[in-house]
Amino acid sequence: MKRIILLTMLCFFQWSEAQKSVFQEDKKPVADSLSVYQFGYKKLIIPSVLIGYGILSLTSDDLKQLNKSTQYEISEHKPDHIKLDNYSQFVPAVLVYGLNFSGIKGKHSLKDRSIILGTSLLISSAVVLPIKHLVKEERPDGSNNLSFPSGHTAFAFATAQFMFREYQEDHFWLSLAGYPFALFTSIYRTLNDKHWVGDVVAGAGIGILSTEAAYWLFPKVSKIFSKNESGNTVLVYPYYQSKTLGVGLSLNF
């Protein structure tokens, strides 16, 4: 267990340094407000590596053995199963709204950030749910065959990346505050016997990539919501019901 915690701390340190390095290299003048929406190949590196590892864990004998040995070590320590991971996945998003209401402004207005977050979670769901039913990997606890990838982890890292993107320019270290909650979520998905290591690693990559895609798509998606005079309202919300994670969409005309 100590080895897992130490490895997690090391990964987070390397993660924060990598994010800082990418941000510093890609930073452009503030006057170029559209740069935040531009596609960047460098931003594909981290999620691609994570997703690639997850896919390999389904076929590689060595990674399969790592999954089983990690799960065996967890079972030996018999950690208490908690349900906080059902809620911690959304904490970074809540922090963004809370910080904005307290006066620490992010990059976007309430409406725009809601569109971006909703798009990110919709993309995550659109990727995760079909893959679960296609891969049909059995969970460590044997409850069903929907283990790969981890939807909780995908949502957690999608919201953590959302927080990073909103605050990276003016409050860099604050922008990293969402990642510990994402790591907590991923760790407890394994400690609760719900996912293998490969599942949560792939979920993290999908979550990050979903948020990046949401920012790239924002200029086009925002046009759908630009007609305020129409009186239409759109509400995007995550839900967890009957052990199923998803995103709801409510349209009022």
Coordinates of N, CA and C in Angstrom, one line a residue:
M1 N 0.8 -1.2 0.0 CA 0.0 0.0 0.0 C 0.9 1.3 0.0
K2 N 2.0 1.2 0.8 CA 2.8 2.4 0.8 C 3.5 2.6 -0.6
R3 N 3.8 1.5 -1.2 CA 4.3 1.6 -2.6 C 3.4 2.3 -3.5
I4 N 2.1 2.0 -3.4 CA 1.1 2.6 -4.3 C 0.9 4.1 -4.0
I5 N 0.9 4.5 -2.7 CA 0.8 5.9 -2.4 C 2.0 6.7 -2.8
L6 N 3.2 6.1 -2.7 CA 4.4 6.8 -3.1 C 4.5 6.9 -4.6
L7 N 4.1 5.9 -5.3 CA 4.0 6.0 -6.8 C 3.0 7.1 -7.2
T8 N 1.9 7.1 -6.6 CA 0.9 8.1 -6.9 C 1.4 9.6 -6.7
M9 N 2.1 9.8 -5.6 CA 2.6 11.1 -5.3 C 3.7 11.5 -6.4
L10 N 4.5 10.5 -6.7 CA 5.5 10.8 -7.7 C 4.9 11.1 -9.1
C11 N 3.9 10.4 -9.4 CA 3.2 10.6 -10.7 C 2.5 12.0 -10.7
F12 N 2.0 12.4 -9.6 CA 1.4 13.8 -9.5 C 2.4 14.8 -9.7
F13 N 3.6 14.7 -9.0 CA 4.6 15.6 -9.2 C 5.1 15.8 -10.6
Q14 N 5.3 14.6 -11.3 CA 5.7 14.6 -12.7 C 4.6 15.2 -13.5
W15 N 3.4 14.9 -13.2 CA 2.2 15.5 -13.9 C 2.2 17.0 -13.9
S16 N 2.4 17.6 -12.7 CA 2.3 19.0 -12.5 C 3.4 19.7 -13.3
E17 N 4.6 19.1 -13.2 CA 5.8 19.6 -14.0 C 5.5 19.6 -15.5
A18 N 4.9 18.4 -15.9 CA 4.6 18.3 -17.4 C 3.6 19.3 -17.8
Q19 N 2.6 19.5 -17.0 CA 1.6 20.5 -17.3 C 2.2 21.9 -17.4
K20 N 3.0 22.2 -16.4 CA 3.6 23.5 -16.4 C 4.5 23.8 -17.6
S21 N 5.3 22.7 -18.0 CA 6.2 22.8 -19.1 C 5.4 23.0 -20.4
V22 N 4.3 22.3 -20.6 CA 3.5 22.4 -21.8 C 2.9 23.8 -21.8
F23 N 2.4 24.3 -20.7 CA 1.8 25.6 -20.6 C 2.8 26.7 -21.0
Q24 N 4.0 26.6 -20.4 CA 5.0 27.7 -20.7 C 5.4 27.7 -22.1
E25 N 5.5 26.5 -22.8 CA 5.9 26.4 -24.1 C 4.9 26.9 -25.1
D26 N 3.6 26.7 -24.8 CA 2.5 27.0 -25.7 C 1.9 28.4 -25.4
K27 N 2.3 29.1 -24.3 CA 1.7 30.3 -23.9 C 1.9 31.4 -25.0
K28 N 0.8 32.1 -25.3 CA 0.8 33.1 -26.3 C 0.4 34.4 -25.7
P29 N 0.5 35.5 -26.4 CA 0.1 36.8 -25.9 C -1.4 36.8 -25.5
V30 N -1.7 37.6 -24.5 CA -3.1 37.6 -24.0 C -4.0 38.1 -25.1
A31 N -3.5 39.0 -26.0 CA -4.3 39.6 -27.0 C -4.9 38.6 -28.0
D32 N -4.1 37.4 -28.1 CA -4.6 36.3 -29.0 C -5.6 35.5 -28.2
S33 N -6.8 36.0 -28.0 CA -7.8 35.3 -27.2 C -8.3 34.0 -27.8
L34 N -8.1 33.8 -29.1 CA -8.5 32.6 -29.7 C -7.5 31.4 -29.6
S35 N -6.4 31.7 -29.1 CA -5.3 30.7 -29.0 C -5.8 29.5 -28.0
V36 N -6.6 29.8 -27.1 CA -7.0 28.8 -26.1 C -7.9 27.7 -26.8
Y37 N -8.5 28.1 -28.0 CA -9.3 27.1 -28.7 C -8.6 26.4 -29.9
Q38 N -7.4 26.7 -30.1 CA -6.6 26.2 -31.2 C -6.1 24.8 -30.9
F39 N -6.2 23.9 -31.8 CA -5.7 22.5 -31.7 C -4.2 22.5 -31.5
G40 N -3.7 21.7 -30.6 CA -2.3 21.6 -30.4 C -1.9 20.1 -30.2
Y41 N -0.9 19.7 -31.0 CA -0.5 18.3 -31.0 C 0.2 17.9 -29.6
K42 N 0.9 18.9 -29.0 CA 1.5 18.6 -27.7 C 0.5 18.2 -26.7
K43 N -0.7 18.8 -26.8 CA -1.7 18.4 -25.7 C -2.3 17.0 -25.9
L44 N -1.9 16.4 -27.0 CA -2.4 15.0 -27.2 C -1.4 14.0 -26.6
I45 N -0.2 14.4 -26.2 CA 0.8 13.5 -25.8 C 0.4 12.7 -24.5
I46 N 0.1 13.5 -23.5 CA -0.3 12.8 -22.2 C -1.5 11.9 -22.3
P47 N -2.6 12.4 -22.8 CA -3.8 11.5 -22.9 C -3.6 10.3 -23.8
S48 N -2.8 10.5 -24.9 CA -2.5 9.4 -25.8 C -1.7 8.3 -25.1
V49 N -0.7 8.7 -24.3 CA 0.1 7.7 -23.6 C -0.8 7.0 -22.6
L50 N -1.6 7.7 -21.9 CA -2.5 7.1 -20.9 C -3.5 6.1 -21.5
I51 N -4.1 6.5 -22.6 CA -5.1 5.7 -23.3 C -4.4 4.5 -23.9
G52 N -3.2 4.7 -24.5 CA -2.4 3.6 -25.0 C -2.0 2.6 -24.0
Y53 N -1.6 3.0 -22.8 CA -1.3 2.1 -21.7 C -2.6 1.3 -21.4
G54 N -3.7 1.9 -21.3 CA -4.9 1.2 -20.9 C -5.3 0.1 -22.0
I55 N -5.1 0.5 -23.2 CA -5.4 -0.5 -24.3 C -4.5 -1.7 -24.2
L56 N -3.2 -1.4 -24.0 CA -2.2 -2.4 -23.9 C -2.5 -3.4 -22.7
S57 N -3.0 -2.8 -21.6 CA -3.3 -3.6 -20.4 C -4.4 -4.7 -20.7
L58 N -5.1 -4.5 -21.8 CA -6.1 -5.5 -22.2 C -5.5 -6.7 -22.9
T59 N -4.3 -6.5 -23.5 CA -3.7 -7.5 -24.3 C -2.3 -8.0 -23.8
S60 N -1.6 -7.1 -23.1 CA -0.2 -7.5 -22.7 C -0.3 -8.4 -21.5
D61 N 0.4 -9.5 -21.5 CA 0.4 -10.4 -20.4 C 1.1 -9.8 -19.2
D62 N 2.2 -9.0 -19.4 CA 2.9 -8.3 -18.3 C 2.0 -7.3 -17.6
L63 N 1.2 -6.5 -18.4 CA 0.3 -5.5 -17.8 C -0.9 -6.2 -17.1
K64 N -1.3 -7.3 -17.7 CA -2.4 -8.0 -17.0 C -2.0 -8.6 -15.7
Q65 N -0.7 -9.0 -15.6 CA -0.2 -9.5 -14.4 C 0.0 -8.4 -13.4
L66 N 0.4 -7.2 -13.9 CA 0.5 -6.0 -13.0 C -0.9 -5.7 -12.4
N67 N -1.9 -5.7 -13.2 CA -3.3 -5.5 -12.8 C -3.6 -6.5 -11.6
K68 N -3.4 -7.8 -11.8 CA -3.7 -8.8 -10.9 C -2.9 -8.7 -9.6
S69 N -1.6 -8.4 -9.7 CA -0.7 -8.3 -8.5 C -1.1 -7.1 -7.7
T70 N -1.5 -6.0 -8.4 CA -1.9 -4.8 -7.6 C -3.2 -5.0 -6.9
Q71 N -4.1 -5.7 -7.6 CA -5.4 -6.0 -6.9 C -5.2 -7.0 -5.8
Y72 N -4.3 -7.9 -5.9 CA -4.0 -8.9 -4.9 C -3.4 -8.2 -3.6
E73 N -2.5 -7.2 -3.9 CA -1.9 -6.5 -2.8 C -3.0 -5.7 -2.0
I74 N -3.9 -5.1 -2.8 CA -5.0 -4.3 -2.2 C -5.9 -5.2 -1.4
S75 N -6.2 -6.4 -1.9 CA -7.0 -7.4 -1.1 C -6.4 -7.8 0.2
E76 N -5.1 -7.9 0.2 CA -4.3 -8.3 1.4 C -4.5 -7.3 2.5
H77 N -4.5 -6.0 2.1 CA -4.7 -4.9 3.1 C -6.1 -4.7 3.5
K78 N -7.1 -5.2 2.7 CA -8.5 -5.0 3.0 C -8.9 -3.6 3.4
P79 N -8.7 -2.6 2.5 CA -9.1 -1.3 2.8 C -10.6 -1.1 2.9
D80 N -11.1 -0.2 3.7 CA -12.5 0.0 3.7 C -13.1 0.5 2.4
H81 N -14.2 0.0 2.0 CA -14.8 0.5 0.7 C -15.7 1.7 1.0
I82 N -15.4 2.8 0.4 CA -16.1 4.0 0.6 C -16.7 4.5 -0.7
K83 N -17.7 5.4 -0.6 CA -18.4 5.8 -1.8 C -18.1 7.3 -2.2
L84 N -17.0 7.8 -1.6 CA -16.7 9.2 -1.9 C -16.2 9.4 -3.3
D85 N -15.8 8.3 -4.0 CA -15.3 8.4 -5.3 C -16.5 8.7 -6.3
N86 N -17.7 8.5 -5.8 CA -18.9 8.8 -6.6 C -19.1 10.4 -6.7
Y87 N -18.5 11.1 -5.7 CA -18.7 12.5 -5.6 C -17.4 13.3 -5.9
S88 N -16.3 12.7 -5.6 CA -15.0 13.4 -5.8 C -14.7 13.7 -7.2
Q89 N -15.3 13.0 -8.1 CA -15.1 13.2 -9.6 C -15.6 14.5 -10.1
F90 N -16.5 15.1 -9.3 CA -17.1 16.4 -9.8 C -16.6 17.6 -8.9
V91 N -15.7 17.3 -7.9 CA -15.2 18.4 -7.1 C -14.5 19.5 -7.9
P92 N -13.6 19.1 -8.8 CA -12.9 20.2 -9.5 C -13.8 21.2 -10.2
A93 N -14.9 20.7 -10.8 CA -15.9 21.5 -11.5 C -16.6 22.4 -10.5
V94 N -16.9 21.9 -9.4 CA -17.6 22.6 -8.3 C -16.6 23.7 -7.8
L95 N -15.4 23.4 -7.7 CA -14.4 24.4 -7.3 C -14.3 25.6 -8.2
V96 N -14.4 25.3 -9.5 CA -14.3 26.4 -10.5 C -15.4 27.3 -10.3
Y97 N -16.7 26.8 -10.2 CA -17.8 27.7 -10.0 C -17.7 28.4 -8.6
G98 N -17.3 27.7 -7.6 CA -17.1 28.3 -6.3 C -16.1 29.5 -6.3
L99 N -15.0 29.2 -6.9 CA -13.9 30.3 -7.0 C -14.4 31.5 -7.8
N100 N -15.1 31.2 -8.9 CA -15.7 32.4 -9.7 C -16.7 33.2 -8.9
F101 N -17.5 32.5 -8.1 CA -18.5 33.2 -7.3 C -17.8 34.0 -6.2
S102 N -16.7 33.5 -5.7 CA -15.9 34.2 -4.6 C -15.0 35.3 -5.1
G103 N -15.0 35.5 -6.5 CA -14.2 36.6 -7.0 C -13.0 36.2 -7.7
I104 N -12.6 35.0 -7.7 CA -11.4 34.5 -8.4 C -11.8 34.0 -9.8
K105 N -11.8 34.9 -10.7 CA -12.4 34.6 -12.0 C -11.5 33.7 -12.9
G106 N -12.2 32.8 -13.6 CA -11.5 31.9 -14.5 C -11.5 32.6 -15.9
K107 N -11.3 31.8 -16.9 CA -11.1 32.3 -18.3 C -12.5 32.6 -18.9
H108 N -13.6 32.0 -18.5 CA -14.8 32.1 -19.2 C -15.9 32.6 -18.3
S109 N -17.0 33.1 -18.9 CA -18.2 33.5 -18.1 C -18.9 32.2 -17.7
L110 N -20.0 32.4 -16.8 CA -20.8 31.3 -16.3 C -21.4 30.5 -17.5
K111 N -21.9 31.2 -18.5 CA -22.6 30.5 -19.6 C -21.5 29.7 -20.4
D112 N -20.4 30.4 -20.7 CA -19.4 29.7 -21.6 C -18.8 28.5 -20.9
R113 N -18.4 28.7 -19.7 CA -17.8 27.6 -19.0 C -18.7 26.4 -18.8
S114 N -20.0 26.7 -18.7 CA -21.0 25.6 -18.6 C -21.1 24.9 -19.9
I115 N -21.0 25.6 -21.0 CA -21.1 25.0 -22.3 C -19.9 24.0 -22.5
I116 N -18.7 24.5 -22.1 CA -17.5 23.8 -22.2 C -17.5 22.5 -21.4
L117 N -17.9 22.7 -20.1 CA -18.0 21.5 -19.2 C -19.0 20.5 -19.7
G118 N -20.1 21.0 -20.1 CA -21.2 20.1 -20.6 C -20.7 19.3 -21.8
T119 N -20.0 20.0 -22.7 CA -19.5 19.4 -23.9 C -18.5 18.3 -23.5
S120 N -17.6 18.6 -22.6 CA -16.6 17.7 -22.1 C -17.2 16.4 -21.6
L121 N -18.2 16.6 -20.7 CA -18.8 15.4 -20.1 C -19.6 14.6 -21.1
L122 N -20.2 15.3 -22.0 CA -20.9 14.5 -23.1 C -20.0 13.7 -23.9
I123 N -18.8 14.3 -24.3 CA -17.8 13.6 -25.0 C -17.3 12.4 -24.3
S124 N -17.0 12.6 -23.0 CA -16.5 11.5 -22.1 C -17.5 10.3 -22.1
S125 N -18.8 10.7 -21.9 CA -19.9 9.6 -21.9 C -20.0 8.9 -23.2
A126 N -19.9 9.7 -24.3 CA -20.0 9.2 -25.7 C -18.9 8.2 -26.0
V127 N -17.8 8.4 -25.4 CA -16.6 7.5 -25.6 C -16.6 6.3 -24.6
V128 N -16.8 6.6 -23.4 CA -16.7 5.6 -22.3 C -17.8 4.5 -22.4
L129 N -19.1 4.9 -22.5 CA -20.2 4.0 -22.4 C -20.2 2.9 -23.6
P130 N -20.0 3.3 -24.8 CA -19.9 2.3 -25.9 C -18.7 1.4 -25.7
I131 N -17.6 1.9 -25.3 CA -16.4 1.1 -25.2 C -16.6 0.0 -24.1
K132 N -17.3 0.4 -23.0 CA -17.5 -0.6 -21.9 C -18.3 -1.8 -22.5
H133 N -19.3 -1.5 -23.3 CA -20.1 -2.6 -23.9 C -19.4 -3.4 -25.0
L134 N -18.4 -2.8 -25.6 CA -17.7 -3.4 -26.7 C -16.6 -4.3 -26.1
V135 N -15.9 -3.8 -25.1 CA -14.7 -4.6 -24.5 C -15.2 -5.7 -23.6
K136 N -16.2 -5.3 -22.8 CA -16.8 -6.3 -21.8 C -15.8 -6.9 -20.9
E137 N -15.0 -6.1 -20.3 CA -14.0 -6.6 -19.3 C -14.6 -6.7 -17.9
E138 N -14.4 -7.9 -17.3 CA -15.0 -8.1 -16.0 C -14.4 -7.3 -14.9
R139 N -15.2 -6.8 -14.0 CA -14.6 -6.0 -12.9 C -13.9 -6.9 -11.9
P140 N -13.0 -6.3 -11.2 CA -12.3 -7.1 -10.2 C -13.2 -7.8 -9.2
D141 N -14.3 -7.2 -8.8 CA -15.3 -7.8 -7.9 C -16.3 -8.7 -8.6
G142 N -16.2 -8.8 -9.9 CA -17.0 -9.8 -10.6 C -18.5 -9.3 -10.7
S143 N -18.8 -8.1 -10.4 CA -20.2 -7.6 -10.4 C -20.8 -7.5 -11.8
N144 N -19.9 -7.1 -12.8 CA -20.4 -7.1 -14.2 C -19.2 -7.0 -15.2
N145 N -19.5 -6.9 -16.4 CA -18.4 -6.9 -17.4 C -18.3 -5.5 -18.1
L146 N -18.3 -4.4 -17.2 CA -18.2 -3.1 -17.7 C -17.1 -2.3 -17.1
S147 N -16.0 -3.0 -16.9 CA -14.8 -2.4 -16.2 C -14.0 -1.4 -17.0
F148 N -13.8 -1.7 -18.3 CA -12.9 -0.9 -19.1 C -13.7 0.0 -20.0
P149 N -13.4 1.3 -20.0 CA -12.5 2.1 -19.1 C -13.3 2.6 -17.9
S150 N -12.6 3.2 -17.0 CA -13.3 3.8 -15.8 C -14.0 5.1 -16.1
G151 N -15.4 5.1 -16.0 CA -16.1 6.3 -16.2 C -15.9 7.3 -15.2
H152 N -15.9 6.9 -13.9 CA -15.6 7.8 -12.8 C -14.3 8.5 -13.0
T153 N -13.3 7.8 -13.4 CA -12.0 8.4 -13.6 C -12.0 9.4 -14.8
A154 N -12.7 9.0 -15.8 CA -12.8 9.9 -17.0 C -13.4 11.2 -16.6
F155 N -14.5 11.1 -15.9 CA -15.2 12.4 -15.4 C -14.3 13.2 -14.5
A156 N -13.6 12.5 -13.6 CA -12.7 13.2 -12.6 C -11.6 13.9 -13.3
F157 N -11.0 13.3 -14.3 CA -9.9 14.0 -15.0 C -10.4 15.0 -16.0
A158 N -11.6 14.8 -16.5 CA -12.2 15.8 -17.4 C -12.5 17.1 -16.6
T159 N -13.0 17.0 -15.4 CA -13.3 18.2 -14.6 C -12.0 18.8 -14.0
A160 N -11.0 17.9 -13.7 CA -9.7 18.5 -13.3 C -9.0 19.2 -14.4
Q161 N -9.1 18.7 -15.6 CA -8.5 19.4 -16.8 C -9.2 20.7 -17.1
F162 N -10.5 20.6 -16.8 CA -11.4 21.8 -17.0 C -10.9 22.9 -16.0
M163 N -10.6 22.6 -14.8 CA -10.1 23.5 -13.8 C -8.8 24.1 -14.2
F164 N -7.9 23.2 -14.7 CA -6.6 23.6 -15.1 C -6.7 24.6 -16.3
R165 N -7.5 24.3 -17.2 CA -7.7 25.2 -18.4 C -8.2 26.6 -18.0
E166 N -9.1 26.6 -17.0 CA -9.8 27.9 -16.6 C -8.8 28.8 -15.9
Y167 N -7.8 28.2 -15.1 CA -7.0 29.0 -14.3 C -5.5 29.0 -14.6
Q168 N -5.1 28.3 -15.6 CA -3.7 28.1 -15.9 C -2.9 29.4 -16.1
E169 N -3.5 30.4 -16.7 CA -2.8 31.6 -17.0 C -2.5 32.5 -15.8
D170 N -3.6 32.7 -15.0 CA -3.4 33.7 -13.9 C -3.2 33.1 -12.6
H171 N -3.5 31.8 -12.4 CA -3.4 31.2 -11.1 C -2.9 29.7 -11.4
F172 N -1.7 29.6 -11.8 CA -1.2 28.3 -12.3 C -1.3 27.2 -11.2
W173 N -0.7 27.5 -10.0 CA -0.7 26.4 -9.0 C -2.1 26.1 -8.5
L174 N -3.0 27.1 -8.5 CA -4.4 26.9 -8.2 C -5.1 26.0 -9.2
S175 N -4.6 26.1 -10.5 CA -5.2 25.4 -11.5 C -5.0 23.9 -11.4
L176 N -4.0 23.5 -10.6 CA -3.6 22.1 -10.4 C -4.4 21.5 -9.3
A177 N -5.2 22.3 -8.6 CA -5.9 21.8 -7.4 C -6.9 20.7 -7.7
G178 N -7.4 20.6 -8.9 CA -8.3 19.5 -9.2 C -7.8 18.2 -9.4
Y179 N -6.5 18.1 -9.7 CA -5.9 16.8 -9.9 C -5.8 15.8 -8.7
P180 N -5.5 16.3 -7.5 CA -5.6 15.4 -6.4 C -6.9 14.7 -6.2
F181 N -8.0 15.5 -6.5 CA -9.4 14.8 -6.4 C -9.5 13.8 -7.5
A182 N -9.0 14.1 -8.7 CA -9.0 13.1 -9.8 C -8.2 11.8 -9.4
L183 N -7.0 12.0 -8.8 CA -6.2 10.9 -8.4 C -6.9 10.1 -7.3
F184 N -7.5 10.8 -6.4 CA -8.3 10.2 -5.3 C -9.4 9.3 -5.9
T185 N -10.1 9.8 -6.8 CA -11.2 9.1 -7.5 C -10.6 7.8 -8.1
S186 N -9.5 7.9 -8.9 CA -9.0 6.8 -9.6 C -8.4 5.8 -8.7
I187 N -7.8 6.2 -7.6 CA -7.2 5.3 -6.6 C -8.3 4.5 -5.9
Y188 N -9.4 5.2 -5.6 CA -10.4 4.5 -4.8 C -11.3 3.6 -5.8
R189 N -11.3 3.8 -7.1 CA -11.9 2.9 -8.0 C -11.2 1.6 -7.9
T190 N -9.9 1.6 -7.7 CA -9.2 0.3 -7.6 C -9.3 -0.3 -6.2
L191 N -9.2 0.6 -5.2 CA -9.3 0.1 -3.8 C -10.7 -0.4 -3.5
N192 N -11.7 0.1 -4.2 CA -13.1 -0.4 -4.0 C -13.4 -1.7 -4.9
D193 N -12.3 -2.2 -5.5 CA -12.5 -3.4 -6.4 C -13.4 -3.2 -7.6
K194 N -13.5 -2.0 -8.1 CA -14.4 -1.7 -9.2 C -13.6 -1.6 -10.5
H195 N -12.3 -1.4 -10.4 CA -11.5 -1.3 -11.7 C -10.1 -1.8 -11.5
W196 N -9.5 -2.3 -12.6 CA -8.1 -2.6 -12.7 C -7.3 -1.3 -12.9
V197 N -6.0 -1.4 -12.7 CA -5.2 -0.2 -12.9 C -5.3 0.3 -14.4
G198 N -5.3 -0.6 -15.3 CA -5.4 -0.2 -16.7 C -6.7 0.6 -17.0
D199 N -7.7 0.2 -16.3 CA -9.0 0.9 -16.5 C -9.0 2.4 -16.2
V200 N -8.4 2.6 -15.0 CA -8.4 4.0 -14.5 C -7.3 4.9 -15.3
V201 N -6.2 4.2 -15.7 CA -5.3 5.0 -16.5 C -5.9 5.4 -17.9
A202 N -6.6 4.5 -18.5 CA -7.3 4.8 -19.8 C -8.4 5.9 -19.5
G203 N -9.1 5.7 -18.4 CA -10.2 6.7 -18.1 C -9.6 8.1 -17.9
A204 N -8.4 8.2 -17.3 CA -7.8 9.5 -17.1 C -7.4 10.1 -18.5
G205 N -6.9 9.3 -19.4 CA -6.6 9.8 -20.7 C -7.8 10.3 -21.5
I206 N -8.9 9.5 -21.4 CA -10.1 9.9 -22.1 C -10.7 11.2 -21.5
G207 N -10.7 11.3 -20.2 CA -11.2 12.6 -19.5 C -10.4 13.8 -20.0
I208 N -9.1 13.7 -20.0 CA -8.3 14.9 -20.4 C -8.5 15.2 -21.8
L209 N -8.6 14.2 -22.7 CA -8.8 14.5 -24.1 C -10.2 15.0 -24.3
S210 N -11.2 14.6 -23.6 CA -12.5 15.1 -23.7 C -12.6 16.6 -23.5
T211 N -11.9 17.0 -22.4 CA -11.9 18.5 -22.1 C -11.1 19.3 -23.1
E212 N -10.0 18.7 -23.6 CA -9.3 19.4 -24.6 C -10.1 19.6 -25.9
A213 N -10.9 18.5 -26.2 CA -11.7 18.6 -27.4 C -12.9 19.6 -27.2
A214 N -13.4 19.7 -26.0 CA -14.4 20.6 -25.7 C -14.0 22.1 -25.9
Y215 N -12.7 22.4 -25.5 CA -12.2 23.7 -25.8 C -12.0 24.0 -27.2
W216 N -11.5 23.0 -28.0 CA -11.3 23.1 -29.4 C -12.6 23.3 -30.1
L217 N -13.7 22.7 -29.7 CA -15.0 22.8 -30.3 C -15.8 24.0 -29.9
F218 N -15.4 24.6 -28.8 CA -16.2 25.7 -28.2 C -16.7 26.8 -29.2
P219 N -15.8 27.3 -30.0 CA -16.2 28.4 -30.9 C -17.4 28.0 -31.8
K220 N -17.5 26.7 -32.2 CA -18.6 26.2 -33.0 C -19.8 25.9 -32.2
V221 N -19.6 25.2 -31.0 CA -20.7 24.8 -30.1 C -21.4 26.0 -29.6
S222 N -20.6 27.1 -29.2 CA -21.2 28.3 -28.6 C -22.2 29.0 -29.5
K223 N -22.0 28.8 -30.9 CA -23.0 29.4 -31.8 C -24.4 28.9 -31.6
I224 N -24.5 27.6 -31.2 CA -25.8 27.0 -31.0 C -26.6 27.7 -29.9
F225 N -25.8 28.3 -28.9 CA -26.4 28.9 -27.8 C -26.4 30.4 -27.8
S226 N -26.0 31.0 -29.0 CA -25.9 32.4 -29.1 C -27.2 33.2 -29.3
K227 N -28.2 32.5 -29.7 CA -29.5 33.2 -29.9 C -30.3 33.3 -28.6
N228 N -30.0 34.3 -27.8 CA -30.6 34.5 -26.5 C -32.1 34.8 -26.7
E229 N -32.5 35.5 -27.8 CA -33.9 35.9 -28.0 C -34.8 34.7 -28.2
S230 N -34.3 33.5 -28.5 CA -35.1 32.4 -28.8 C -35.8 31.9 -27.5
G231 N -35.3 32.2 -26.4 CA -35.9 31.7 -25.1 C -35.6 30.3 -24.8
N232 N -34.8 29.6 -25.6 CA -34.5 28.2 -25.4 C -33.5 28.1 -24.2
T233 N -33.6 27.0 -23.4 CA -32.7 26.7 -22.4 C -32.2 25.3 -22.5
V234 N -30.9 25.1 -22.2 CA -30.3 23.8 -22.3 C -29.5 23.6 -21.0
L235 N -29.8 22.4 -20.4 CA -29.2 22.0 -19.1 C -28.5 20.7 -19.3
V236 N -27.2 20.7 -19.1 CA -26.4 19.4 -19.1 C -26.0 19.1 -17.7
Y237 N -26.2 17.8 -17.3 CA -25.9 17.5 -15.9 C -25.5 16.0 -15.8
P238 N -24.5 15.7 -15.0 CA -24.1 14.3 -14.7 C -25.1 13.6 -13.8
Y239 N -25.2 12.3 -13.9 CA -26.0 11.6 -13.0 C -25.4 10.2 -12.7
Y240 N -25.8 9.7 -11.5 CA -25.3 8.4 -11.1 C -26.5 7.7 -10.5
Q241 N -27.0 6.7 -11.2 CA -28.2 6.0 -10.8 C -28.1 4.5 -11.1
S242 N -28.5 3.7 -10.1 CA -28.5 2.2 -10.3 C -27.1 1.7 -10.8
K243 N -26.1 2.3 -10.1 CA -24.7 1.9 -10.4 C -24.3 2.3 -11.9
T244 N -25.0 3.3 -12.5 CA -24.7 3.7 -13.8 C -24.3 5.2 -13.9
L245 N -23.2 5.5 -14.5 CA -22.7 6.9 -14.6 C -23.1 7.4 -16.0
G246 N -23.6 8.6 -16.0 CA -23.9 9.2 -17.4 C -24.1 10.7 -17.3
V247 N -24.5 11.2 -18.4 CA -24.8 12.6 -18.5 C -26.2 12.8 -19.1
G248 N -27.0 13.7 -18.4 CA -28.3 14.0 -18.9 C -28.4 15.3 -19.6
L249 N -29.3 15.4 -20.6 CA -29.5 16.6 -21.4 C -30.9 17.0 -21.4
S250 N -31.2 18.3 -20.9 CA -32.6 18.7 -20.8 C -32.7 19.9 -21.7
L251 N -33.7 19.9 -22.6 CA -34.0 21.0 -23.6 C -35.4 21.5 -23.3
N252 N -35.5 22.9 -23.2 CA -36.7 23.5 -23.0 C -36.9 24.5 -24.2
F253 N -38.1 24.4 -24.9 CA -38.3 25.3 -26.0 C -39.6 26.1 -25.8

